């Protein structure tokens, strides 16, 4: 792969002061993070370079020793290491500890501090792109997996009126609802099985799909057979899948006149927060978005 394809165009000159950043996961070579973050370093003139490492579970400890030895400044952590990595760090931010997963590490002069930017990234995207004020709103979340966890915690901080978690496996929804209530003090967090979806949707201001249903290559999937006519006409249909940019759920909601919000923003903003934690500079979000859209084979006009 040439330098340009790696996002390392002129301006990312590497010298003896360049700081190293990376993403780790298993698998990892599908990740768009190196392209996105190298663009961010280039745009802001930060002397940094970002790459991807394929790290298996049995090598996590050795990897962290490497971070310490080499002074790697920042790390993003993706599936399947977001929980296991926590036991290797010196400090974990309170909200990452509460939700039980880390996706960003800051190496602060040898002290490794873990954060989670997934949920706050999603909420920043939702507020900037579709629903500016979530206070007092009724929110329905489909799914109770890893991504849902961070999102529910971040949503609770916005003080919505209610959060209803609808999941195929109701036990997982119940566990998540109890955990969020306990840690955030938000009283009205409910858990229901798929049978409760219609009633929950009829009252909702925002309905968010956090399940994997609809993701490429199974793009005709509809999570829990949701019928978009259940959503109020002014409700927002939101999604965290970004491949395709518009899932069947969003396409049907848009055709029925509902406002829609796609999953790309969550990916961009989780990276933007990581960039900001590492550098202290505002992330160049439009440039980052442009790079990811190009990498996915779209033009910047493909999504608004
Ligand atoms: P996960 O932990 O495996 O959770 C999957 C969720 O989907 C669970 O709630 C699961 O329900 C539900 N589900 C799976 N198959 C189902 C089916 N046939 N019918 C009904 N429900 C089903 O996965 P995750 O890490 O949370 O990721 C979920 C999706 O979010 C993926 O598509 C991922 O690509 C996307 N994502 C996007 C971003 C972003 O930056 N935009 C970030 C993270 C994840 P059960 O509990 O009943 O199994």
Short mmCIF file of C-alpha atoms and ligand atoms in Angstrom, two decimals:
data_model
loop_
_atom_site.label_atom_id
_atom_site.label_comp_id
_atom_site.label_asym_id
_atom_site.label_seq_id
_atom_site.Cartn_x
_atom_site.Cartn_y
_atom_site.Cartn_z
CA UNK A 1 0.00 0.00 0.00
CA UNK A 2 1.43 3.39 -0.98
CA UNK A 3 2.00 6.29 1.36
CA UNK A 4 -1.02 8.16 0.02
CA UNK A 5 -3.35 5.21 0.61
CA UNK A 6 -2.20 5.17 4.25
CA UNK A 7 -3.31 8.76 4.71
CA UNK A 8 0.32 9.80 4.96
CA UNK A 9 0.35 12.56 2.38
CA UNK A 10 2.87 15.39 2.42
CA UNK A 11 2.68 17.23 5.73
CA UNK A 12 2.94 14.09 7.89
CA UNK A 13 6.75 14.32 7.88
CA UNK A 14 8.18 11.86 10.38
CA UNK A 15 11.17 12.96 12.41
CA UNK A 16 12.76 12.13 15.74
CA UNK A 17 10.06 14.03 17.65
CA UNK A 18 7.07 12.35 16.00
CA UNK A 19 4.63 10.85 18.52
CA UNK A 20 3.20 7.41 17.79
CA UNK A 21 -0.49 6.48 18.08
CA UNK A 22 -2.31 3.29 17.12
CA UNK A 23 -5.46 1.19 17.20
CA UNK A 24 -5.39 -2.43 18.35
CA UNK A 25 -7.94 -5.18 17.77
CA UNK A 26 -8.42 -8.72 16.49
CA UNK A 27 -9.19 -8.49 13.58
CA UNK A 28 -7.99 -4.96 12.74
CA UNK A 29 -7.08 -4.60 9.07
CA UNK A 30 -10.58 -3.36 8.09
CA UNK A 31 -10.20 -0.33 10.41
CA UNK A 32 -10.64 3.17 8.99
CA UNK A 33 -9.11 4.78 12.10
CA UNK A 34 -5.54 5.12 10.70
CA UNK A 35 -6.80 7.01 7.64
CA UNK A 36 -9.06 9.21 9.75
CA UNK A 37 -6.55 10.06 12.48
CA UNK A 38 -3.58 10.61 10.13
CA UNK A 39 -5.77 13.11 8.28
CA UNK A 40 -6.49 14.80 11.61
CA UNK A 41 -2.78 15.07 12.44
CA UNK A 42 -2.06 16.43 8.98
CA UNK A 43 -4.89 18.98 9.14
CA UNK A 44 -3.83 20.34 12.53
CA UNK A 45 -0.06 20.19 11.98
CA UNK A 46 0.39 17.81 14.94
CA UNK A 47 3.63 15.86 14.67
CA UNK A 48 1.98 12.46 15.07
CA UNK A 49 1.58 9.24 13.15
CA UNK A 50 -1.15 6.62 13.67
CA UNK A 51 -1.07 2.97 12.69
CA UNK A 52 -2.92 -0.31 13.37
CA UNK A 53 -1.63 -3.38 15.20
CA UNK A 54 -3.21 -6.82 15.11
CA UNK A 55 -2.99 -7.86 18.76
CA UNK A 56 -4.43 -11.17 19.94
CA UNK A 57 -5.73 -11.60 23.49
CA UNK A 58 -2.64 -13.47 24.68
CA UNK A 59 -0.41 -10.54 23.59
CA UNK A 60 -2.25 -7.69 25.37
CA UNK A 61 0.15 -7.60 28.32
CA UNK A 62 3.17 -7.60 26.03
CA UNK A 63 1.60 -4.85 23.92
CA UNK A 64 1.10 -2.64 26.99
CA UNK A 65 4.75 -3.18 27.99
CA UNK A 66 5.60 -2.00 24.48
CA UNK A 67 3.44 1.12 24.91
CA UNK A 68 5.32 1.96 28.10
CA UNK A 69 8.76 1.14 26.68
CA UNK A 70 8.28 3.06 23.44
CA UNK A 71 6.27 5.94 24.88
CA UNK A 72 3.36 5.43 22.49
CA UNK A 73 1.25 8.52 23.23
CA UNK A 74 -2.23 7.23 22.45
CA UNK A 75 -4.06 3.99 21.73
CA UNK A 76 -7.54 3.17 20.49
CA UNK A 77 -8.85 -0.23 21.54
CA UNK A 78 -11.45 -2.14 19.59
CA UNK A 79 -13.15 -5.55 19.59
CA UNK A 80 -12.45 -7.84 21.43
CA UNK A 81 -10.15 -6.04 23.93
CA UNK A 82 -12.25 -3.18 25.36
CA UNK A 83 -12.90 -4.96 28.69
CA UNK A 84 -9.70 -6.96 29.14
CA UNK A 85 -7.43 -3.95 28.51
CA UNK A 86 -8.72 -2.29 31.70
CA UNK A 87 -6.70 -4.57 33.98
CA UNK A 88 -3.46 -3.34 32.33
CA UNK A 89 -3.97 0.41 32.92
CA UNK A 90 -2.90 2.72 35.78
CA UNK A 91 -6.11 4.72 35.98
CA UNK A 92 -9.60 4.53 34.48
CA UNK A 93 -11.89 7.48 34.03
CA UNK A 94 -15.01 7.21 36.22
CA UNK A 95 -17.54 6.85 33.40
CA UNK A 96 -15.43 4.21 31.57
CA UNK A 97 -15.17 2.32 34.85
CA UNK A 98 -18.93 2.52 35.39
CA UNK A 99 -19.81 1.25 31.93
CA UNK A 100 -17.02 -1.34 32.04
CA UNK A 101 -15.09 -0.76 28.80
CA UNK A 102 -12.18 1.36 27.51
CA UNK A 103 -11.64 2.36 23.88
CA UNK A 104 -9.04 5.14 24.31
CA UNK A 105 -5.78 5.21 26.26
CA UNK A 106 -3.79 8.37 26.98
CA UNK A 107 -0.14 7.87 27.91
CA UNK A 108 0.42 10.78 30.27
CA UNK A 109 4.19 10.74 30.89
CA UNK A 110 4.19 7.00 31.51
CA UNK A 111 0.85 6.84 33.30
CA UNK A 112 -1.74 4.99 31.18
CA UNK A 113 -5.25 6.38 31.60
CA UNK A 114 -8.31 4.70 30.04
CA UNK A 115 -11.40 6.47 28.69
CA UNK A 116 -14.45 5.50 26.68
CA UNK A 117 -15.37 7.85 23.84
CA UNK A 118 -17.91 5.58 22.03
CA UNK A 119 -21.05 6.68 23.88
CA UNK A 120 -20.14 10.36 24.15
CA UNK A 121 -19.18 10.26 20.47
CA UNK A 122 -22.61 8.92 19.58
CA UNK A 123 -24.41 11.55 21.69
CA UNK A 124 -22.32 14.42 20.26
CA UNK A 125 -23.23 13.23 16.77
CA UNK A 126 -26.93 12.85 17.60
CA UNK A 127 -27.07 16.34 19.14
CA UNK A 128 -25.16 18.03 16.32
CA UNK A 129 -26.94 16.24 13.50
CA UNK A 130 -30.51 15.50 14.62
CA UNK A 131 -31.69 16.28 18.18
CA UNK A 132 -29.97 19.24 19.83
CA UNK A 133 -31.61 18.89 23.25
CA UNK A 134 -32.24 15.48 24.79
CA UNK A 135 -33.34 16.70 28.22
CA UNK A 136 -36.86 15.50 29.03
CA UNK A 137 -37.02 13.33 25.89
CA UNK A 138 -38.28 9.74 25.72
CA UNK A 139 -35.62 7.51 24.19
CA UNK A 140 -35.93 3.93 22.95
CA UNK A 141 -32.82 1.87 22.38
CA UNK A 142 -32.90 -1.40 20.44
CA UNK A 143 -30.14 -3.72 21.64
CA UNK A 144 -28.18 -4.20 24.85
CA UNK A 145 -24.73 -5.23 23.55
CA UNK A 146 -21.32 -3.59 23.92
CA UNK A 147 -22.12 -0.48 21.88
CA UNK A 148 -25.49 0.02 23.62
CA UNK A 149 -23.74 0.12 27.01
CA UNK A 150 -21.64 3.20 26.30
CA UNK A 151 -24.52 4.92 24.54
CA UNK A 152 -26.99 4.41 27.40
CA UNK A 153 -24.51 5.81 29.92
CA UNK A 154 -23.84 8.86 27.75
CA UNK A 155 -27.57 9.39 27.10
CA UNK A 156 -28.32 9.24 30.84
CA UNK A 157 -26.00 12.24 31.35
CA UNK A 158 -28.34 14.28 29.11
CA UNK A 159 -31.18 13.74 31.63
CA UNK A 160 -33.86 12.37 29.28
CA UNK A 161 -37.33 11.64 30.77
CA UNK A 162 -37.07 7.91 30.05
CA UNK A 163 -34.77 5.39 28.42
CA UNK A 164 -36.38 2.11 27.34
CA UNK A 165 -33.97 -0.68 26.38
CA UNK A 166 -35.56 -3.25 24.08
CA UNK A 167 -33.55 -6.43 23.55
CA UNK A 168 -34.14 -9.92 22.14
CA UNK A 169 -32.51 -11.33 25.29
CA UNK A 170 -34.39 -9.47 27.99
CA UNK A 171 -31.95 -10.43 30.77
CA UNK A 172 -29.23 -8.33 29.11
CA UNK A 173 -31.59 -5.34 28.86
CA UNK A 174 -32.53 -5.71 32.53
CA UNK A 175 -28.91 -5.92 33.64
CA UNK A 176 -27.99 -2.81 31.62
CA UNK A 177 -31.01 -0.82 32.84
CA UNK A 178 -30.23 -1.64 36.48
CA UNK A 179 -26.55 -0.79 36.01
CA UNK A 180 -27.29 2.62 34.40
CA UNK A 181 -29.89 3.52 37.01
CA UNK A 182 -27.54 2.54 39.81
CA UNK A 183 -24.55 4.48 38.50
CA UNK A 184 -26.23 7.60 37.10
CA UNK A 185 -29.26 8.02 39.37
CA UNK A 186 -31.56 8.28 36.33
CA UNK A 187 -34.77 6.75 37.67
CA UNK A 188 -36.78 5.88 34.60
CA UNK A 189 -34.63 3.34 32.75
CA UNK A 190 -36.78 0.40 31.64
CA UNK A 191 -36.06 -2.97 30.06
CA UNK A 192 -38.47 -4.82 27.78
CA UNK A 193 -38.34 -7.74 25.36
CA UNK A 194 -39.11 -7.41 21.65
CA UNK A 195 -42.87 -7.71 22.44
CA UNK A 196 -42.73 -4.23 24.04
CA UNK A 197 -41.21 -2.48 21.02
CA UNK A 198 -44.37 -1.13 19.42
CA UNK A 199 -45.71 0.49 22.57
CA UNK A 200 -42.31 1.99 23.41
CA UNK A 201 -41.91 3.40 19.87
CA UNK A 202 -45.35 5.06 19.90
CA UNK A 203 -44.26 7.29 22.79
CA UNK A 204 -40.63 7.86 21.78
CA UNK A 205 -38.90 11.05 20.64
CA UNK A 206 -35.77 9.17 19.52
CA UNK A 207 -35.53 5.48 18.50
CA UNK A 208 -31.97 4.15 18.19
CA UNK A 209 -30.90 0.88 16.61
CA UNK A 210 -27.76 -0.42 18.33
CA UNK A 211 -28.18 -4.03 17.19
CA UNK A 212 -26.08 -5.39 14.34
CA UNK A 213 -29.19 -6.01 12.20
CA UNK A 214 -29.01 -4.18 8.87
CA UNK A 215 -25.24 -4.13 8.67
CA UNK A 216 -23.49 -5.04 5.41
CA UNK A 217 -23.63 -7.63 3.88
CA UNK A 218 -27.10 -8.43 5.36
CA UNK A 219 -28.49 -5.03 4.44
CA UNK A 220 -32.15 -6.11 4.17
CA UNK A 221 -32.39 -6.87 7.88
CA UNK A 222 -34.84 -4.87 10.00
CA UNK A 223 -34.15 -4.94 13.75
CA UNK A 224 -36.85 -6.82 15.67
CA UNK A 225 -39.23 -6.34 12.71
CA UNK A 226 -39.74 -2.71 13.69
CA UNK A 227 -42.46 -0.93 11.73
CA UNK A 228 -41.49 2.71 11.21
CA UNK A 229 -45.17 3.77 11.19
CA UNK A 230 -45.06 3.18 14.97
CA UNK A 231 -42.77 6.23 15.33
CA UNK A 232 -44.36 9.65 15.94
CA UNK A 233 -44.11 11.89 12.89
CA UNK A 234 -41.67 14.23 14.66
CA UNK A 235 -39.54 11.40 16.11
CA UNK A 236 -35.90 10.80 15.10
CA UNK A 237 -34.84 7.37 13.80
CA UNK A 238 -31.19 6.87 14.67
CA UNK A 239 -28.67 4.18 13.82
CA UNK A 240 -25.11 3.27 14.80
CA UNK A 241 -24.36 1.11 11.76
CA UNK A 242 -22.47 3.13 9.11
CA UNK A 243 -21.99 0.49 6.45
CA UNK A 244 -24.33 1.00 4.64
CA UNK A 245 -24.63 4.73 5.42
CA UNK A 246 -28.43 4.30 5.43
CA UNK A 247 -29.72 0.99 6.70
CA UNK A 248 -33.13 -0.38 5.76
CA UNK A 249 -34.44 0.99 9.09
CA UNK A 250 -33.31 4.52 8.13
CA UNK A 251 -34.44 4.21 4.52
CA UNK A 252 -37.95 3.18 5.59
CA UNK A 253 -38.09 5.87 8.29
CA UNK A 254 -37.01 8.55 5.81
CA UNK A 255 -39.55 7.36 3.24
CA UNK A 256 -42.22 7.65 5.97
CA UNK A 257 -41.18 11.27 6.63
CA UNK A 258 -39.28 10.73 9.90
CA UNK A 259 -36.00 12.52 10.63
CA UNK A 260 -33.04 10.13 10.33
CA UNK A 261 -29.56 10.05 11.84
CA UNK A 262 -26.89 7.63 10.57
CA UNK A 263 -24.07 5.84 12.39
CA UNK A 264 -21.09 7.47 10.68
CA UNK A 265 -21.06 10.40 13.10
CA UNK A 266 -20.55 8.08 16.07
CA UNK A 267 -17.41 6.66 14.49
CA UNK A 268 -16.09 10.12 13.57
CA UNK A 269 -16.76 11.65 16.99
CA UNK A 270 -15.36 8.75 19.04
CA UNK A 271 -12.15 9.42 17.10
CA UNK A 272 -12.52 13.17 17.49
CA UNK A 273 -12.74 12.87 21.29
CA UNK A 274 -9.68 10.59 21.32
CA UNK A 275 -7.75 13.13 19.22
CA UNK A 276 -8.79 15.92 21.62
CA UNK A 277 -7.77 13.92 24.72
CA UNK A 278 -4.35 13.19 23.19
CA UNK A 279 -3.52 16.60 21.71
CA UNK A 280 -5.65 19.13 23.60
CA UNK A 281 -6.65 20.58 20.21
CA UNK A 282 -10.12 20.64 18.61
CA UNK A 283 -10.47 17.78 16.13
CA UNK A 284 -10.85 18.73 12.43
CA UNK A 285 -14.19 16.88 12.15
CA UNK A 286 -15.17 17.79 8.55
CA UNK A 287 -11.79 16.62 7.21
CA UNK A 288 -12.00 13.40 9.23
CA UNK A 289 -15.49 12.75 7.88
CA UNK A 290 -14.37 13.41 4.31
CA UNK A 291 -11.53 10.90 4.64
CA UNK A 292 -13.75 8.13 6.06
CA UNK A 293 -16.41 8.70 3.39
CA UNK A 294 -13.74 8.45 0.69
CA UNK A 295 -12.41 5.25 2.26
CA UNK A 296 -15.93 3.79 2.25
CA UNK A 297 -16.28 4.70 -1.42
CA UNK A 298 -18.67 7.66 -1.00
CA UNK A 299 -18.33 11.32 -1.76
CA UNK A 300 -18.77 13.88 1.03
CA UNK A 301 -22.17 14.82 -0.37
CA UNK A 302 -23.43 11.24 0.17
CA UNK A 303 -24.65 12.00 3.68
CA UNK A 304 -25.81 15.08 5.50
P1 LIG B 1 -22.84 -6.93 20.33
O1 LIG B 1 -22.22 -6.60 21.65
O2 LIG B 1 -22.59 -8.25 19.74
O3 LIG B 1 -24.44 -6.73 20.52
C1 LIG B 1 -25.31 -7.07 19.45
C2 LIG B 1 -26.75 -6.65 19.80
O4 LIG B 1 -27.56 -6.99 18.67
C3 LIG B 1 -27.35 -7.39 20.99
O5 LIG B 1 -28.27 -6.57 21.65
C4 LIG B 1 -28.07 -8.57 20.31
O6 LIG B 1 -29.15 -9.07 21.07
C5 LIG B 1 -28.60 -7.88 19.07
N1 LIG B 1 -28.89 -8.84 18.02
C6 LIG B 1 -27.97 -9.57 17.30
N2 LIG B 1 -28.62 -10.38 16.43
C7 LIG B 1 -29.95 -10.17 16.61
C8 LIG B 1 -31.12 -10.69 15.99
N3 LIG B 1 -31.05 -11.60 15.01
N4 LIG B 1 -32.33 -10.24 16.41
C9 LIG B 1 -32.42 -9.31 17.39
N5 LIG B 1 -31.34 -8.78 18.01
C10 LIG B 1 -30.12 -9.19 17.62
O7 LIG B 1 -22.41 -5.87 19.22
P2 LIG B 1 -21.98 -4.32 19.41
O8 LIG B 1 -20.51 -4.25 19.64
O9 LIG B 1 -22.89 -3.71 20.44
O10 LIG B 1 -22.25 -3.73 17.94
C11 LIG B 1 -23.58 -3.60 17.43
C12 LIG B 1 -23.56 -2.86 16.10
O11 LIG B 1 -23.08 -1.53 16.29
C13 LIG B 1 -22.64 -3.48 15.03
O12 LIG B 1 -23.32 -3.45 13.80
C14 LIG B 1 -21.44 -2.55 15.01
O13 LIG B 1 -20.84 -2.50 13.73
C15 LIG B 1 -22.10 -1.21 15.33
N6 LIG B 1 -21.15 -0.26 15.96
C16 LIG B 1 -20.98 0.97 15.38
C17 LIG B 1 -20.10 1.87 15.96
C18 LIG B 1 -19.88 3.23 15.34
O14 LIG B 1 -18.84 3.85 15.62
N7 LIG B 1 -20.80 3.74 14.54
C19 LIG B 1 -19.40 1.53 17.14
C20 LIG B 1 -19.63 0.28 17.71
C21 LIG B 1 -20.50 -0.63 17.10
P3 LIG B 1 -28.97 -10.28 22.14
O15 LIG B 1 -28.48 -9.65 23.39
O16 LIG B 1 -30.31 -10.87 22.26
O17 LIG B 1 -27.95 -11.23 21.53
#
